[in-house]
Coordinates of C-alpha atoms and ligand atoms in Angstrom, one line a residue:
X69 CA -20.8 11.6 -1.6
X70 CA -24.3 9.4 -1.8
X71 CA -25.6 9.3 1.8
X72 CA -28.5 7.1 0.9
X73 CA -29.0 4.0 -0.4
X74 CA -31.2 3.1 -3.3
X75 CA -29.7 0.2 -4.6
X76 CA -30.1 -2.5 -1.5
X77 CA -33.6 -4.4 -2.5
X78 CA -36.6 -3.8 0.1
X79 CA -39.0 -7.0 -0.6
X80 CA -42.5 -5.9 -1.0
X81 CA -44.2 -8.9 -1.5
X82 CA -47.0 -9.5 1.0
X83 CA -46.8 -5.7 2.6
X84 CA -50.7 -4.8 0.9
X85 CA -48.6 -3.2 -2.1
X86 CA -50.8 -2.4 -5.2
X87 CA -47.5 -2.8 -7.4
X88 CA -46.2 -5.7 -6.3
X89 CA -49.5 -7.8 -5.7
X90 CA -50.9 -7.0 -9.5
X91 CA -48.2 -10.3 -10.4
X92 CA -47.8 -12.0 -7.3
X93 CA -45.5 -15.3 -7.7
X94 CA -45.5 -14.5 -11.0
X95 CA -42.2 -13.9 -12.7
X96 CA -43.2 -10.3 -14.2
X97 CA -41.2 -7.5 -13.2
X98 CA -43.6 -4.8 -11.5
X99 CA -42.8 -1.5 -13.2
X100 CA -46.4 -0.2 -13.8
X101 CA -47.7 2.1 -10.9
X102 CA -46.4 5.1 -9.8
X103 CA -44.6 3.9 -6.9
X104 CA -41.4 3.5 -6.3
X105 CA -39.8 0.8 -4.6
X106 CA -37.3 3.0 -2.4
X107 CA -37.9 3.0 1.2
X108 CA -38.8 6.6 1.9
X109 CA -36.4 9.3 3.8
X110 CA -35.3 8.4 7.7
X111 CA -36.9 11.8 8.7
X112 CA -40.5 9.9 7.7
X113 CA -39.7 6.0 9.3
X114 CA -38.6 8.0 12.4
X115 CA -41.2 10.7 12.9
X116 CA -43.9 7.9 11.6
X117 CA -42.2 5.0 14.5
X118 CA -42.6 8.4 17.4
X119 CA -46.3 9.4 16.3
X120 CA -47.1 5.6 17.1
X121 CA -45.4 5.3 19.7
X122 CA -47.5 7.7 21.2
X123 CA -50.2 5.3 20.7
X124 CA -53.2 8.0 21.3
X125 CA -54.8 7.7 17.2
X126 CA -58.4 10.0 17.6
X127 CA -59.1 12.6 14.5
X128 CA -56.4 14.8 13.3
X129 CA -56.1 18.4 12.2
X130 CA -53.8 20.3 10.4
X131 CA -50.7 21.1 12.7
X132 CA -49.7 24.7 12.3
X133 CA -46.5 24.1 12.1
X134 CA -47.2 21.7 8.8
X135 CA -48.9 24.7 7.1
X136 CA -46.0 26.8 7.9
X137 CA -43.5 24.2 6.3
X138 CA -45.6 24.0 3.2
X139 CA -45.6 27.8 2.4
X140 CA -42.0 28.6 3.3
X141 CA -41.3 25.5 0.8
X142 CA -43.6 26.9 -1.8
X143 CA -41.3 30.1 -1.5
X144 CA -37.8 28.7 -1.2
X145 CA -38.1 26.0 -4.2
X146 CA -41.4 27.7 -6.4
X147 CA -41.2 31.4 -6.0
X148 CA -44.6 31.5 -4.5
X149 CA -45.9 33.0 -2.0
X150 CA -49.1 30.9 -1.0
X151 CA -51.6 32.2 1.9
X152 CA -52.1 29.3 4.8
X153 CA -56.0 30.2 4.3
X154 CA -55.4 29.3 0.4
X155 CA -54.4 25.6 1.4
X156 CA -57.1 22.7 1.3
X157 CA -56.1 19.6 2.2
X158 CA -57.1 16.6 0.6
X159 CA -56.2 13.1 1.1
X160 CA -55.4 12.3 -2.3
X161 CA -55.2 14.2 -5.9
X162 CA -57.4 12.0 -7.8
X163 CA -60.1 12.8 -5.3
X164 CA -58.9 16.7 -5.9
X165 CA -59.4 15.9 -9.6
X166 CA -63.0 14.8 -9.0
X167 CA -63.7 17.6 -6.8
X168 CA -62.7 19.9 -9.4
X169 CA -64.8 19.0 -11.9
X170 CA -68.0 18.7 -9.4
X171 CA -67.2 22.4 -8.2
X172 CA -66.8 24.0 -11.7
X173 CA -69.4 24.1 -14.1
X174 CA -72.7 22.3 -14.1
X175 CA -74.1 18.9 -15.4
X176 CA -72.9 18.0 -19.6
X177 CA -70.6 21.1 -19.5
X178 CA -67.1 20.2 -21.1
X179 CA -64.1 18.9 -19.3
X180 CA -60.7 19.4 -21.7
X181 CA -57.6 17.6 -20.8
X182 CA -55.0 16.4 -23.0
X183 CA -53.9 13.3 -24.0
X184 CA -51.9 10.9 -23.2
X185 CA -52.6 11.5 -19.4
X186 CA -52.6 10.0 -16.1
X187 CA -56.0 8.0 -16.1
X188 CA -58.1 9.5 -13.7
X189 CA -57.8 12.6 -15.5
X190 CA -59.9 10.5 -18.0
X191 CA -62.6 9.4 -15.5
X192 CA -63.0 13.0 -13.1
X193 CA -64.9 14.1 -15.9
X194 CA -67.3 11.2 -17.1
X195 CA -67.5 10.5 -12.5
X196 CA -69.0 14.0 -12.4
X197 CA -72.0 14.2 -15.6
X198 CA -69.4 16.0 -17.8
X199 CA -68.2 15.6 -21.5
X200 CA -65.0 15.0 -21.6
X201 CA -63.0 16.5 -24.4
X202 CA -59.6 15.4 -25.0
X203 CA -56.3 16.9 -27.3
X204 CA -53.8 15.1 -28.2
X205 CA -50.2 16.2 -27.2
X206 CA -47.9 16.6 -30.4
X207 CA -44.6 14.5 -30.8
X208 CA -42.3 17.2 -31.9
X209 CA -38.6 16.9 -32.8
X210 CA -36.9 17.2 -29.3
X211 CA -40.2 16.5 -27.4
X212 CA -44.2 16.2 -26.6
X213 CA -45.5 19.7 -27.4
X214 CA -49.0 21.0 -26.6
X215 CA -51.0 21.4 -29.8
X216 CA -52.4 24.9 -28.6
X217 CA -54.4 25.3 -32.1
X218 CA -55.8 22.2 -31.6
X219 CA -57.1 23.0 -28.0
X220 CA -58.1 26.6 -28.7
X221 CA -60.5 24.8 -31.9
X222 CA -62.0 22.2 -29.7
X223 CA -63.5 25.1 -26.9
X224 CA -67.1 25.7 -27.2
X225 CA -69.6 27.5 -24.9
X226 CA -69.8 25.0 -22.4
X227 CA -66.3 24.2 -21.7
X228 CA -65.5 25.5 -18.5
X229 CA -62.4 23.7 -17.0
X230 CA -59.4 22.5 -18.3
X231 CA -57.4 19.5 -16.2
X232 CA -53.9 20.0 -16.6
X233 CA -50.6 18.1 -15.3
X234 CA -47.5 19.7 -15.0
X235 CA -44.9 18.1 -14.8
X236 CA -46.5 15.7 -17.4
X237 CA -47.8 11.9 -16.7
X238 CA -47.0 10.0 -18.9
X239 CA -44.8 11.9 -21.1
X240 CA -42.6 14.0 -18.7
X241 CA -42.3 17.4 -20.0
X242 CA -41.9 20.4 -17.8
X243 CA -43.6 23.4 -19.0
X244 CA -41.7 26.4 -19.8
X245 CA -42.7 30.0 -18.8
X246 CA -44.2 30.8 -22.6
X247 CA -46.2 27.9 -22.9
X248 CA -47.7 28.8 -19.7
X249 CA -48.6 32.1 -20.8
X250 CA -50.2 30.9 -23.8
X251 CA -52.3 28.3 -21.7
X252 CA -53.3 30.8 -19.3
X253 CA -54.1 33.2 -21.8
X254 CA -56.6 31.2 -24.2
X255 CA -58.1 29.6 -20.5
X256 CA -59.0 33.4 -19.9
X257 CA -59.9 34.8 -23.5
X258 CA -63.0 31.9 -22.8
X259 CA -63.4 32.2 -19.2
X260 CA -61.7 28.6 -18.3
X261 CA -60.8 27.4 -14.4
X262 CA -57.3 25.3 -15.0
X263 CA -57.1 22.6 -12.5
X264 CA -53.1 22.4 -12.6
X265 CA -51.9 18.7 -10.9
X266 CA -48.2 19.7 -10.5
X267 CA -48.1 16.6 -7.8
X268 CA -44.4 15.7 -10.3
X269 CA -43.0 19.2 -9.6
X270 CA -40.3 18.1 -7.3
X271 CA -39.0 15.4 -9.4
X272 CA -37.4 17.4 -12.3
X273 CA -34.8 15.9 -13.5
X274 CA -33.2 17.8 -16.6
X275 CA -31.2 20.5 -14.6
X276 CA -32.0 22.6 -17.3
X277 CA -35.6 22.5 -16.7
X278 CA -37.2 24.4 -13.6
X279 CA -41.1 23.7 -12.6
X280 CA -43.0 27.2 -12.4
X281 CA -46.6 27.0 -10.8
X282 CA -49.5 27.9 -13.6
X283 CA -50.9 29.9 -10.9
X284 CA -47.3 32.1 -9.9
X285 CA -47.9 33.2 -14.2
X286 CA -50.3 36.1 -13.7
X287 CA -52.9 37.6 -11.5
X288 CA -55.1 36.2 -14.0
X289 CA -53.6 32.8 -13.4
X290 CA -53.4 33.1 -10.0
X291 CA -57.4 33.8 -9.7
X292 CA -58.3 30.7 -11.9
X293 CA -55.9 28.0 -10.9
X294 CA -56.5 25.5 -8.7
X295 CA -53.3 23.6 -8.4
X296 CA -53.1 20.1 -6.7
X297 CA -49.9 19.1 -5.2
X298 CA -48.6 16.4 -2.6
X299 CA -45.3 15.3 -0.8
X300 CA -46.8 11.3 -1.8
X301 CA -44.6 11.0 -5.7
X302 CA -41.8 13.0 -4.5
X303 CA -40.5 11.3 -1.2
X304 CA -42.8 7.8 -2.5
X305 CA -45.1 8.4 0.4
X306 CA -48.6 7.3 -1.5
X307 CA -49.9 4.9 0.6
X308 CA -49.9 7.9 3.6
X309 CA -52.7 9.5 1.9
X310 CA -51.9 13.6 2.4
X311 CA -52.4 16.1 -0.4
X312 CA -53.4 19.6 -0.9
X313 CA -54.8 22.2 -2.9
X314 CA -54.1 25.7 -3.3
X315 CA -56.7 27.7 -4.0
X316 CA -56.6 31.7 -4.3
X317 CA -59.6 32.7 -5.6
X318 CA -62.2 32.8 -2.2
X319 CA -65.5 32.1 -4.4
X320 CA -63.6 29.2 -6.2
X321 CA -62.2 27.6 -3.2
X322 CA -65.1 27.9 -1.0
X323 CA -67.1 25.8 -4.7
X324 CA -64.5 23.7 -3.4
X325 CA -65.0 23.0 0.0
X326 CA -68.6 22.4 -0.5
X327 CA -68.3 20.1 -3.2
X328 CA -66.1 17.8 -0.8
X329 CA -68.4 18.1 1.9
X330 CA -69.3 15.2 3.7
X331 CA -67.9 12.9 0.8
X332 CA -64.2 13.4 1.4
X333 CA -62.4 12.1 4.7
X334 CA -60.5 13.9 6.7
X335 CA -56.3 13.3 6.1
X336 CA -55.2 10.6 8.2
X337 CA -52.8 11.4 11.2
X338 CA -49.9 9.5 9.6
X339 CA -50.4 11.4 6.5
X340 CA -49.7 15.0 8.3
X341 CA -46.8 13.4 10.5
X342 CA -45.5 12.1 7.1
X343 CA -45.8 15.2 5.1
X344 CA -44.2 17.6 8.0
X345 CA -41.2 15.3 8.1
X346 CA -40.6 15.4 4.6
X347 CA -40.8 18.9 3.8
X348 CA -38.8 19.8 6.8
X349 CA -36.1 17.4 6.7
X350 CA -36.2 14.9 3.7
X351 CA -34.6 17.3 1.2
X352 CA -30.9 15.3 1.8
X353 CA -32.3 12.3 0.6
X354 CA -34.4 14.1 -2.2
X355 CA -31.0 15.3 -3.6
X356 CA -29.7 11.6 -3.5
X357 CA -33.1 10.3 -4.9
X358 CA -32.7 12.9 -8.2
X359 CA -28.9 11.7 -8.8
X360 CA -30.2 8.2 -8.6
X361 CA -33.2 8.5 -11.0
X362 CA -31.3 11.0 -13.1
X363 CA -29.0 7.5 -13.6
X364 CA -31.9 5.1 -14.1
X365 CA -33.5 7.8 -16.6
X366 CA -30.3 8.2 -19.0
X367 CA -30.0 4.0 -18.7
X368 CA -33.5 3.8 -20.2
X369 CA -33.5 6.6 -22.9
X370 CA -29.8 5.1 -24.2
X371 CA -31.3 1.5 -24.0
X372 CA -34.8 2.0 -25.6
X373 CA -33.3 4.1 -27.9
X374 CA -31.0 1.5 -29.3
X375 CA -33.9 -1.5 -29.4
X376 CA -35.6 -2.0 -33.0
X377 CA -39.1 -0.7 -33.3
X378 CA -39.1 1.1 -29.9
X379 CA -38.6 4.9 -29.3
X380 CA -39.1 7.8 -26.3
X381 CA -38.3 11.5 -25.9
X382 CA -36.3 12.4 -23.3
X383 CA -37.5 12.7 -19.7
X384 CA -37.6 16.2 -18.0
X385 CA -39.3 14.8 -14.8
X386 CA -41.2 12.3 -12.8
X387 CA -39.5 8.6 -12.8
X388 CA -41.9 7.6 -16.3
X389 CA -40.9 6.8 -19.3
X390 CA -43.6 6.7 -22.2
X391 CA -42.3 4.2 -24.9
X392 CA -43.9 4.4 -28.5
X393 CA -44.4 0.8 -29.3
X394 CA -46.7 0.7 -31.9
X395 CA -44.6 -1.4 -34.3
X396 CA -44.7 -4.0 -31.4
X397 CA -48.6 -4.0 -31.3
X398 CA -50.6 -1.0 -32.0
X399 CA -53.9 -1.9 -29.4
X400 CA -51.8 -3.9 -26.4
X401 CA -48.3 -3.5 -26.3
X402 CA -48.3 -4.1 -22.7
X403 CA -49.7 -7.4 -22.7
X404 CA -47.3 -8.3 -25.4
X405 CA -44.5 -7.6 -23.4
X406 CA -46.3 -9.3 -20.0
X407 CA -45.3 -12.7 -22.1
X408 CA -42.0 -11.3 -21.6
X409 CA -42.0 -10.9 -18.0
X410 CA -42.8 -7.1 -17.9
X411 CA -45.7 -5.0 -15.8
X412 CA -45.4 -1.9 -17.5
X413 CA -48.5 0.3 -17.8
X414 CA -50.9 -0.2 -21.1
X415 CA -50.9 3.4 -23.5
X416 CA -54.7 3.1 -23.7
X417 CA -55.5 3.6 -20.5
X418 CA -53.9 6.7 -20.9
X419 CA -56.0 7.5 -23.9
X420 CA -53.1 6.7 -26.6
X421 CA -53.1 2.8 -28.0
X422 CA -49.5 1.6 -29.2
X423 CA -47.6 3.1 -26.1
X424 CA -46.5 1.7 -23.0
X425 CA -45.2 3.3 -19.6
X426 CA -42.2 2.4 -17.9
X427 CA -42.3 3.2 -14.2
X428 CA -37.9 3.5 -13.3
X429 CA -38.2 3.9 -9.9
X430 CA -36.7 1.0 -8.6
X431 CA -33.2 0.0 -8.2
X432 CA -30.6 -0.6 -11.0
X433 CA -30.6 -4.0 -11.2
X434 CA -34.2 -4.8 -11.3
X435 CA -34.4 -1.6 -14.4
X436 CA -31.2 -3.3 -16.2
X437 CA -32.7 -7.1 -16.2
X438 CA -36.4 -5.3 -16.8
X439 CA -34.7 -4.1 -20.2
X440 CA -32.3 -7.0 -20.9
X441 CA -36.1 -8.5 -21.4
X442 CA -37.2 -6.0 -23.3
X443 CA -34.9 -6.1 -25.8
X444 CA -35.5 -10.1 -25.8
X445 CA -38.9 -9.1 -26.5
X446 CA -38.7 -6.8 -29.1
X447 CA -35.9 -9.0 -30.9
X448 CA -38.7 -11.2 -32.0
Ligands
PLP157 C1 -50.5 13.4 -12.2 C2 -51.0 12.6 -11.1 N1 -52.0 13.1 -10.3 C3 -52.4 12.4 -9.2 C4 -51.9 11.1 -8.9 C5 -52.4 10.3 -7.8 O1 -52.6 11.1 -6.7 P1 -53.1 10.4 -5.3 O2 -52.4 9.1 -5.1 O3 -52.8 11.5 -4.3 O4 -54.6 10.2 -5.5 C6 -50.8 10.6 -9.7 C7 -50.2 9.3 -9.4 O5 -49.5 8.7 -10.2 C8 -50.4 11.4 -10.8 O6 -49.3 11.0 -11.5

């Protein structure tokens, strides 16, 4: 039986929300950043409404008992057993993306990542004096596959780190166990640091799929990876700012902590109250969450699927769907479908023209009209 509800609406118009303000009066249906429009799990609203009720707001640390939570989580759902020294808090995963490529490597070195990705995976690299070297992602038959001959032939002597994302934005794959070997072993044949975002790993969705850290693959792994996660996509707690790293390797993680010093700021109180209550007790609403975007997910792949011109592989995780329009418009699909009354996020951005990115995270009704004028759209 459903215990929480994700259908009621929640207005967020005029509550500072980068979604919902991008449109404002206009009649465009948000469904562009990754947000969703769910208000989060009571455990949060209630441990949030005590914290500021205590009314005391000076500089926060860490609790111990947040540490805790995290590593007997990374155990109980990700088989991995993760040191409390290993953890390095950050308060958000774009900044850990930065800070990864300004702690590995030097100045012009190469920066791989492949494409399409989450935009900032674009920028980290260009932000921080590197070349950026990107490799497209194959559409296969059943889904987007990584092109390992592709990046093993794009390497060179200066490529030091490669940013990965797993579970994938845009496209939504989970990784299995033997692509991960393969990564991990070309990253060592040429000596490569993986920056692994797996900030999507608790939104899996296929029930067939199961998220496996890059850095639980080998001791190999474990000594290169630095993985970047957060509680903010899975229990839609962005705007709290709390993230972290996991870091192994002592030499790498201390490159770490001295390329954020005195440039990043300390996690905000709200953040650590936030993430504590989540882990510990928003799992309930988690379960409900899945069900619910598992629903949403199989309305947009039999929808798209049946409208002319558009197509999409099935989504393992996250709450994205990555539509091929390029019959609709190869450059600007997006702003085609804007005319249309739809916010979805524009495939170049993510390095791939001709696409566009659904964002289904929102209730059913506001995803079924979303498509009702899609398929007006694309009916010409
Ligand atoms: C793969 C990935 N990494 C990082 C982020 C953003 O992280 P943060 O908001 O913590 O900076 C997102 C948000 O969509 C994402 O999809």
């Amino acid at each position: 039986m459903k215990s929480f509800d994700f259908d009621t609406p929640v207005d967020r118009c005029d509550t500072a929300s980068l979604k919902w303000e991008r449109y404002g009066k206009k009649d465009i249906i948000p469904l562009w950043v990754a947000d969703m429009d769910f208000r989060s799990p009571p455990a949060v609203i209630q441990a949030l409404g005590r914290r500021v009720e205590h009314g005391v707001f000076g500089y926060g640390v860490a609790p111990n008992a947040l540490t805790e939570v995290i590593c007997e989580m990374l155990v109980r759902r990700h088989n991995w057993q993760v040191e409390p020294d290993h953890l390095v808090w950050l308060p958000g995963l774009v900044c850990g993306l930065n800070i990864a490529c300004r702690s590995v490597g030097t100045k012009n070195d190469d920066v791989m990542t492949m494409v399409p990705i989450y935009p900032p995976f674009l920028s980290a690299p260009k932000n921080l004096k590197r070349e950026l070297v990107t490799v497209p992602l194959k559409s296969g038959k059943t889904n987007w596959e990584i092109d390992f001959a592709a990046l093993e032939d794009k390497i060179t002597k200066k490529t030091r780190l490669l940013l990965f994302c797993n579970p994938q934005n845009p496209v939504g794959r989970v990784c299995n166990r033997q692509e991960l070997d393969e990564l991990v072993s070309i990253c060592s044949k040429y000596d490569i640091i993986i920056c692994s975002d797996e900030i999507h790993c608790d939104l899996i969705l296929d029930s067939e799929k199961k998220h496996i850290p890059t850095a639980t693959i080998s001791s190999e792994a474990a000594n290169s990876t630095i993985t970047l996660m957060a509680p903010s996509k899975t229990f839609n707690i962005p705007g709290l700012g709390c993230s972290f790293a996991v870091i192994s390797n002592n030499s790498l993680r201390n490159k770490f902590l001295q390329a954020m010093a005195g440039l990043v700021p300390y996690v905000n109180i709200f953040g650590f109250t936030a993430t504590e209550a989540v882990y510990r007790d928003g799992w309930d609403w988690h379960a409900d969450l899945l069900e619910y975007l598992r629903g949403n997910s199989r309305l947009v792949e039999k929808e798209i699927g049946a409208m002319k011109g558009l197509s999409m592989h099935h989504v393992e995780a996250t709450y994205l769907a990555w539509i091929d329009a390029r019959t609709i418009d190869e450059i600007s699909p997006g702003r085609f479908l804007e005319n249309f009354g739809l916010g979805l996020s524009e495939g170049s951005e993510f390095g791939f023209p001709g696409f566009v990115r659904l964002n289904f995270g929102c209730r059913r009704s506001l995803l079924q009209e979303a498509l009702k004028r899609m398929k007006k759209a694309v009916a010409g």
